[in-house]
Structures are given as C-alpha cells and as structure tokens.
mmCIF file of C-alpha atoms and ligand atoms in Angstrom:
data_model
loop_
_atom_site.group_PDB
_atom_site.id
_atom_site.type_symbol
_atom_site.label_atom_id
_atom_site.label_comp_id
_atom_site.label_asym_id
_atom_site.label_seq_id
_atom_site.Cartn_x
_atom_site.Cartn_y
_atom_site.Cartn_z
ATOM 1 C CA MET A 1 185.369 -21.713 12.054
ATOM 2 C CA LYS A 2 183.603 -23.740 15.341
ATOM 3 C CA PHE A 3 185.432 -24.964 17.969
ATOM 4 C CA ASN A 4 184.636 -27.634 20.322
ATOM 5 C CA GLN A 5 185.849 -28.724 23.961
ATOM 6 C CA ASN A 6 188.515 -30.352 22.190
ATOM 7 C CA ASP A 7 190.470 -27.362 21.180
ATOM 8 C CA THR A 8 189.347 -25.870 24.842
ATOM 9 C CA ASP A 9 191.804 -28.778 26.324
ATOM 10 C CA ALA A 10 194.436 -28.121 23.706
ATOM 11 C CA LEU A 11 194.931 -24.476 24.496
ATOM 12 C CA LEU A 12 194.527 -24.970 28.006
ATOM 13 C CA ASN A 13 197.288 -28.016 27.755
ATOM 14 C CA LEU A 14 199.293 -25.687 25.987
ATOM 15 C CA LEU A 15 198.908 -22.628 28.422
ATOM 16 C CA SER A 16 199.807 -25.004 31.468
ATOM 17 C CA TRP A 17 203.001 -26.232 29.673
ATOM 18 C CA ARG A 18 204.017 -23.114 28.671
ATOM 19 C CA ARG A 19 207.472 -21.855 31.003
ATOM 20 C CA ASP A 20 209.735 -19.481 30.987
ATOM 21 C CA VAL A 21 213.089 -21.100 30.174
ATOM 22 C CA ARG A 22 216.690 -19.860 30.639
ATOM 23 C CA HIS A 23 218.257 -23.423 30.059
ATOM 24 C CA PHE A 24 218.059 -24.219 26.691
ATOM 25 C CA GLN A 25 220.066 -26.489 23.700
ATOM 26 C CA THR A 26 222.326 -24.546 21.474
ATOM 27 C CA THR A 27 220.882 -26.737 18.373
ATOM 28 C CA PRO A 28 219.436 -24.098 15.953
ATOM 29 C CA ILE A 29 215.857 -23.579 15.380
ATOM 30 C CA ALA A 30 215.044 -24.114 11.168
ATOM 31 C CA ASP A 31 213.766 -21.540 8.726
ATOM 32 C CA ASP A 32 211.135 -22.680 8.105
ATOM 33 C CA GLN A 33 210.314 -23.073 11.978
ATOM 34 C CA ILE A 34 211.029 -19.126 12.628
ATOM 35 C CA ASP A 35 208.350 -18.172 9.373
ATOM 36 C CA LEU A 36 205.824 -19.878 11.389
ATOM 37 C CA LEU A 37 206.828 -18.061 14.345
ATOM 38 C CA LEU A 38 206.401 -14.862 12.114
ATOM 39 C CA ASN A 39 202.943 -15.766 11.037
ATOM 40 C CA ALA A 40 202.218 -15.967 14.521
ATOM 41 C CA ILE A 41 203.408 -12.856 15.246
ATOM 42 C CA GLU A 42 201.430 -11.250 12.240
ATOM 43 C CA LEU A 43 197.879 -12.662 14.003
ATOM 44 C CA ALA A 44 198.324 -10.564 16.670
ATOM 45 C CA PRO A 45 195.837 -8.298 17.087
ATOM 46 C CA SER A 46 197.038 -4.768 17.328
ATOM 47 C CA VAL A 47 195.392 -0.524 18.920
ATOM 48 C CA GLY A 48 193.640 0.480 15.392
ATOM 49 C CA ASN A 49 195.079 -2.435 13.750
ATOM 50 C CA SER A 50 198.718 -0.033 13.829
ATOM 51 C CA ARG A 51 201.284 -3.279 14.268
ATOM 52 C CA PRO A 52 203.604 -1.118 15.951
ATOM 53 C CA TRP A 53 206.180 -4.572 17.224
ATOM 54 C CA ARG A 54 209.425 -3.978 15.645
ATOM 55 C CA PHE A 55 211.616 -7.132 15.903
ATOM 56 C CA VAL A 56 215.370 -6.945 15.759
ATOM 57 C CA ARG A 57 217.142 -10.688 14.828
ATOM 58 C CA VAL A 58 219.978 -10.384 16.372
ATOM 59 C CA GLY A 59 222.542 -12.138 15.029
ATOM 60 C CA ASN A 60 225.590 -10.869 15.409
ATOM 61 C CA ASP A 61 228.060 -12.017 17.935
ATOM 62 C CA ASP A 62 229.090 -8.857 19.212
ATOM 63 C CA LEU A 63 226.060 -7.678 19.217
ATOM 64 C CA ARG A 64 225.287 -9.888 21.478
ATOM 65 C CA LYS A 65 228.362 -9.582 23.740
ATOM 66 C CA SER A 66 227.211 -6.235 24.196
ATOM 67 C CA VAL A 67 223.435 -7.322 25.078
ATOM 68 C CA TYR A 68 224.705 -10.134 27.889
ATOM 69 C CA GLN A 69 227.033 -7.379 28.806
ATOM 70 C CA ASN A 70 224.444 -5.429 29.855
ATOM 71 C CA PHE A 71 222.281 -7.537 31.332
ATOM 72 C CA LYS A 72 224.902 -8.796 33.266
ATOM 73 C CA SER A 73 225.928 -5.255 34.775
ATOM 74 C CA SER A 74 221.781 -4.468 34.948
ATOM 75 C CA ASN A 75 221.591 -7.607 37.198
ATOM 76 C CA ALA A 76 223.957 -6.672 39.445
ATOM 77 C CA SER A 77 222.519 -2.951 39.341
ATOM 78 C CA ALA A 78 219.079 -5.222 40.395
ATOM 79 C CA ALA A 79 220.904 -7.436 42.791
ATOM 80 C CA ASP A 80 220.606 -4.074 45.216
ATOM 81 C CA VAL A 81 217.385 -4.245 46.340
ATOM 82 C CA TYR A 82 218.134 -7.797 48.546
ATOM 83 C CA SER A 83 220.423 -8.206 51.266
ATOM 84 C CA ASP A 84 221.170 -11.589 53.254
ATOM 85 C CA GLU A 85 219.560 -14.712 52.504
ATOM 86 C CA GLU A 86 217.311 -13.364 50.044
ATOM 87 C CA LEU A 87 220.395 -11.867 48.363
ATOM 88 C CA GLU A 88 222.177 -14.854 47.764
ATOM 89 C CA ASN A 89 218.669 -16.874 46.494
ATOM 90 C CA TYR A 90 218.590 -14.234 43.761
ATOM 91 C CA ASN A 91 222.355 -14.236 42.719
ATOM 92 C CA ASN A 92 221.706 -18.565 41.975
ATOM 93 C CA LEU A 93 218.729 -17.726 40.025
ATOM 94 C CA LYS A 94 219.250 -18.345 36.049
ATOM 95 C CA LEU A 95 217.152 -15.114 35.091
ATOM 96 C CA ALA A 96 218.479 -15.654 31.300
ATOM 97 C CA GLY A 97 219.318 -18.066 28.912
ATOM 98 C CA LEU A 98 221.599 -15.564 26.614
ATOM 99 C CA LYS A 99 224.451 -17.158 26.466
ATOM 100 C CA GLU A 100 222.760 -20.599 24.903
ATOM 101 C CA ALA A 101 219.976 -19.704 23.404
ATOM 102 C CA PRO A 102 220.308 -19.996 19.278
ATOM 103 C CA LEU A 103 217.490 -17.418 18.362
ATOM 104 C CA HIS A 104 217.761 -13.492 19.818
ATOM 105 C CA LEU A 105 214.722 -11.689 19.006
ATOM 106 C CA ALA A 106 215.045 -7.790 20.362
ATOM 107 C CA VAL A 107 211.669 -6.983 20.748
ATOM 108 C CA PHE A 108 210.647 -2.701 20.093
ATOM 109 C CA THR A 109 207.068 -0.613 19.615
ATOM 110 C CA GLU A 110 207.207 2.243 17.153
ATOM 111 C CA LEU A 111 205.719 5.088 19.261
ATOM 112 C CA ASN A 112 204.490 6.932 16.732
ATOM 113 C CA PRO A 113 204.033 4.346 13.366
ATOM 114 C CA GLU A 114 201.824 5.370 10.505
ATOM 115 C CA LEU A 115 199.747 2.133 10.316
ATOM 116 C CA GLY A 116 196.279 3.252 12.394
ATOM 117 C CA LYS A 117 196.639 6.749 12.007
ATOM 118 C CA GLY A 118 196.125 7.121 15.646
ATOM 119 C CA LEU A 119 192.732 4.968 16.155
ATOM 120 C CA GLY A 120 192.303 3.750 19.331
ATOM 121 C CA ARG A 121 195.365 5.307 21.545
ATOM 122 C CA GLN A 122 194.818 9.034 22.223
ATOM 123 C CA THR A 123 193.841 8.229 25.577
ATOM 124 C CA MET A 124 195.863 5.468 25.995
ATOM 125 C CA PRO A 125 199.379 5.750 23.664
ATOM 126 C CA GLU A 126 200.615 2.212 25.844
ATOM 127 C CA THR A 127 198.042 0.347 24.165
ATOM 128 C CA LEU A 128 200.738 0.827 21.313
ATOM 129 C CA ILE A 129 203.038 -1.562 23.622
ATOM 130 C CA TYR A 130 200.668 -3.714 25.172
ATOM 131 C CA SER A 131 199.422 -4.352 20.915
ATOM 132 C CA THR A 132 203.520 -5.527 21.190
ATOM 133 C CA VAL A 133 203.070 -7.585 24.120
ATOM 134 C CA ILE A 134 200.178 -9.504 22.580
ATOM 135 C CA ALA A 135 202.650 -9.982 19.527
ATOM 136 C CA ILE A 136 204.857 -11.591 22.309
ATOM 137 C CA HIS A 137 202.379 -13.530 23.398
ATOM 138 C CA ASN A 138 201.507 -15.032 19.932
ATOM 139 C CA LEU A 139 205.121 -15.739 19.168
ATOM 140 C CA TRP A 140 205.342 -17.511 22.783
ATOM 141 C CA LEU A 141 202.413 -20.215 22.385
ATOM 142 C CA ALA A 142 202.911 -20.910 18.806
ATOM 143 C CA ALA A 143 206.629 -21.533 19.788
ATOM 144 C CA ARG A 144 205.643 -24.095 22.343
ATOM 145 C CA THR A 145 203.333 -25.492 19.876
ATOM 146 C CA MET A 146 206.693 -26.342 17.778
ATOM 147 C CA ASN A 147 208.433 -27.394 21.331
ATOM 148 C CA ILE A 148 210.657 -24.339 20.952
ATOM 149 C CA GLY A 149 210.730 -22.591 24.002
ATOM 150 C CA VAL A 150 210.428 -18.600 24.885
ATOM 151 C CA GLY A 151 212.470 -16.542 27.531
ATOM 152 C CA TRP A 152 211.932 -13.503 28.255
ATOM 153 C CA VAL A 153 214.455 -11.019 29.426
ATOM 154 C CA SER A 154 213.729 -7.754 30.943
ATOM 155 C CA ILE A 155 217.152 -7.512 33.452
ATOM 156 C CA LEU A 156 218.624 -4.487 30.404
ATOM 157 C CA ASN A 157 218.973 -0.798 29.575
ATOM 158 C CA PRO A 158 216.201 -0.115 27.544
ATOM 159 C CA ASN A 159 218.402 3.020 26.153
ATOM 160 C CA GLU A 160 221.275 1.220 26.224
ATOM 161 C CA LEU A 161 219.770 -1.529 23.505
ATOM 162 C CA ASN A 162 218.603 0.677 21.135
ATOM 163 C CA SER A 163 221.945 2.391 20.935
ATOM 164 C CA ILE A 164 223.750 -1.282 20.430
ATOM 165 C CA LEU A 165 221.345 -2.148 18.103
ATOM 166 C CA ASP A 166 220.748 0.879 16.004
ATOM 167 C CA VAL A 167 217.103 1.255 16.354
ATOM 168 C CA PRO A 168 215.095 5.293 16.254
ATOM 169 C CA ASP A 169 214.883 6.289 19.922
ATOM 170 C CA ASP A 170 211.309 6.161 19.065
ATOM 171 C CA TRP A 171 211.572 2.952 19.396
ATOM 172 C CA GLN A 172 210.452 1.353 22.540
ATOM 173 C CA PHE A 173 212.465 -0.570 24.244
ATOM 174 C CA THR A 174 209.797 -3.820 24.805
ATOM 175 C CA GLY A 175 211.608 -7.301 25.734
ATOM 176 C CA TYR A 176 214.510 -9.208 24.699
ATOM 177 C CA LEU A 177 213.319 -12.517 23.529
ATOM 178 C CA CYS A 178 215.553 -16.097 23.986
ATOM 179 C CA LEU A 179 214.644 -18.734 21.940
ATOM 180 C CA GLY A 180 215.429 -22.331 21.445
ATOM 181 C CA TYR A 181 215.136 -25.541 22.322
ATOM 182 C CA PRO A 182 214.551 -26.503 26.316
ATOM 183 C CA LYS A 183 216.968 -28.493 28.388
ATOM 184 C CA PHE A 184 213.745 -29.557 30.267
ATOM 185 C CA ASP A 185 210.101 -29.094 30.254
ATOM 186 C CA ALA A 186 208.602 -28.238 33.449
ATOM 187 C CA LYS A 187 205.371 -28.062 34.452
ATOM 188 C CA GLU A 188 205.855 -25.399 37.340
ATOM 189 C CA PRO A 189 207.637 -22.033 36.742
ATOM 190 C CA GLU A 190 210.922 -21.694 37.647
ATOM 191 C CA LEU A 191 210.702 -19.172 40.281
ATOM 192 C CA HIS A 192 208.024 -20.963 41.961
ATOM 193 C CA GLN A 193 210.699 -24.295 41.521
ATOM 194 C CA THR A 194 213.573 -22.697 43.276
ATOM 195 C CA SER A 195 211.375 -21.067 46.056
ATOM 196 C CA TRP A 196 211.687 -17.716 44.915
ATOM 197 C CA GLN A 197 208.196 -17.062 44.407
ATOM 198 C CA LYS A 198 205.442 -19.907 45.792
ATOM 199 C CA ASN A 199 202.285 -19.708 42.962
ATOM 200 C CA VAL A 200 199.307 -17.197 44.400
ATOM 201 C CA LYS A 201 195.945 -18.275 42.427
ATOM 202 C CA THR A 202 193.939 -15.549 40.928
ATOM 203 C CA ASN A 203 190.502 -14.647 42.075
ATOM 204 C CA TRP A 204 187.804 -12.450 40.851
ATOM 205 C CA ILE A 205 187.466 -9.277 41.991
ATOM 206 C CA GLU A 206 184.120 -7.867 42.664
ATOM 207 C CA ARG A 207 182.301 -5.046 42.809
HETATM 208 C C1 FMN B 301 207.301 -9.155 30.992
HETATM 209 C C2 FMN B 301 208.022 -9.941 31.224
HETATM 210 C C3 FMN B 301 209.401 -10.218 31.898
HETATM 211 C C4 FMN B 301 210.074 -10.807 32.570
HETATM 212 N N1 FMN B 301 211.523 -10.869 32.247
HETATM 213 C C5 FMN B 301 212.826 -12.436 32.576
HETATM 214 C C6 FMN B 301 213.294 -11.986 33.402
HETATM 215 O O1 FMN B 301 214.276 -10.791 33.031
HETATM 216 N N2 FMN B 301 214.299 -12.560 33.684
HETATM 217 C C7 FMN B 301 213.793 -13.868 34.177
HETATM 218 O O2 FMN B 301 213.971 -14.822 34.280
HETATM 219 N N3 FMN B 301 212.121 -14.186 33.360
HETATM 220 C C8 FMN B 301 211.551 -12.995 33.333
HETATM 221 N N4 FMN B 301 210.199 -13.261 32.702
HETATM 222 C C9 FMN B 301 209.669 -14.029 33.112
HETATM 223 C C10 FMN B 301 208.528 -14.706 35.016
HETATM 224 O O3 FMN B 301 209.927 -14.819 35.659
HETATM 225 C C11 FMN B 301 207.698 -15.272 34.811
HETATM 226 O O4 FMN B 301 207.138 -15.505 33.532
HETATM 227 C C12 FMN B 301 207.381 -16.046 35.775
HETATM 228 O O5 FMN B 301 208.265 -16.422 36.640
HETATM 229 C C13 FMN B 301 205.995 -17.178 35.601
HETATM 230 O O6 FMN B 301 207.125 -18.575 35.212
HETATM 231 P P1 FMN B 301 206.785 -18.929 33.808
HETATM 232 O O7 FMN B 301 206.480 -17.829 32.471
HETATM 233 O O8 FMN B 301 207.131 -19.997 33.514
HETATM 234 O O9 FMN B 301 205.168 -19.501 34.272
HETATM 235 C C14 FMN B 301 209.523 -12.277 32.402
HETATM 236 C C15 FMN B 301 208.174 -12.668 31.985
HETATM 237 C C16 FMN B 301 207.626 -11.508 31.179
HETATM 238 C C17 FMN B 301 206.143 -11.241 31.247
#
C-alpha cells in the first residue's frame, strides 16, 4: 500500500477536527458502527503485542449512576485547588458528558497480561498503559470519521471504578470514554474557547 499527499491531507484534516466532546445528542450508536470502533482498537500497536487493553461497555443504569456520582465527588475535590475567579471558571466548565452520551466505555489495562510474554516491558512496565492509550486514540480517530464524538473522563477515583465495575484489581483504570453524536462541531478545543487554556505551540527541543 502506497499512500499519497491526499491521504496526508485527509489525516491532518481529521486530526484538526478531532475534539474531546462533552455535549452529546442522546441518539444511540448503531451496532455496526460499534463493530467498526472495535476494529480500530484491534489495529493498535502494543508492547510485545501484549494487547493489554480491557474495554468494559457500561450499559447498566445503576452502574452509570455510580460512575456519575464518582465523577461528581472527584470533581468537587478537584475544584479545591482553585480559588476566586479561577474557581468560578472551573465550576463553569463542563468536564464530562456522562449523562447524555449513549455509549460508555471504561478502559482498563491488564498489568500482567499473558500475551507478549513480557517482551519489551521489563524495564518500562508502564508501556502496557501506553499501549492502551494508543488503542483509545485509534478508537477516537475512527469514531471521528463516523461523526461520532469521544469524551475522555479522568476526573474519577480509579480504585473505586474497579469495584463499581467488578473487575480484577490488577486491571489499572486508564480512562472512561463517553461516545455519541456531538451536539456541535468545533475546530478549537473547548477549553481554549472557554479561555481556560489557550493553545500553546509545540516546538522541537534541540540538543
Ligand atoms: C488522558 C486525558 C484525560 C482527559 N480527561 C478529561 C476530563 O476528565 N474531562 C474533560 O473535560 N476533558 C478531559 N480530557 C480532554 C482534554 O481536556 C482535551 O483533550 C484538551 O483540552 C484538548 O482538547 P481537544 O481534545 O478537543 O483537542 C482528557 C484528555 C486526555 C488525553
């Protein structure tokens, strides 16, 4: 397979329109679309081909409520580090679309996976988590090509997530993803639009 400039342009266009989404329509995502997302995860690289990602599809209403409560209390604690105008700005941010998003995926990393037989991760076991993060990014980009938005929620207590979802202790909580059709498209990250954090250019560091 030889790619060309059109492919580069298409990918850069996709990357520039990928957003972290917190405003969702409640329209469900069809099963065939969800299968395509699973395909995208399948194609991710992983250290030693260990494939340590574990995706839990959270559909049960009571479990979703527990996750939402967990987010609410974690977010209230997170706000404690701010004061005055910054605190007011923080409290005005919408930092999750947990209530509206039709599809919820809790993502864990198995810390002792059989696959891969330890290859590549002896000195840097954290590469297992990196592998899971790349799988999430695969899903994020594939979703965007289907006009499905992804919102990553990290304002959660990781250990409590293991017990809420009844998964093994050696599955490290890595991220909670809300998926659905966005209420609007945006070229700029929401945190930049809300003046929380303006874009800062990335430069190479030369040595
Ligand atoms: C590891 C990770 C965790 C994140 N956690 C949250 C979160 O808890 N709540 C939230 O609103 N956004 C979260 N985000 C989204 C970022 O705020 C967002 O990526 C950033 O502001 C840039 O915006 P963009 O993704 O639209 O380009 C997270 C993103 C990453 C990569």
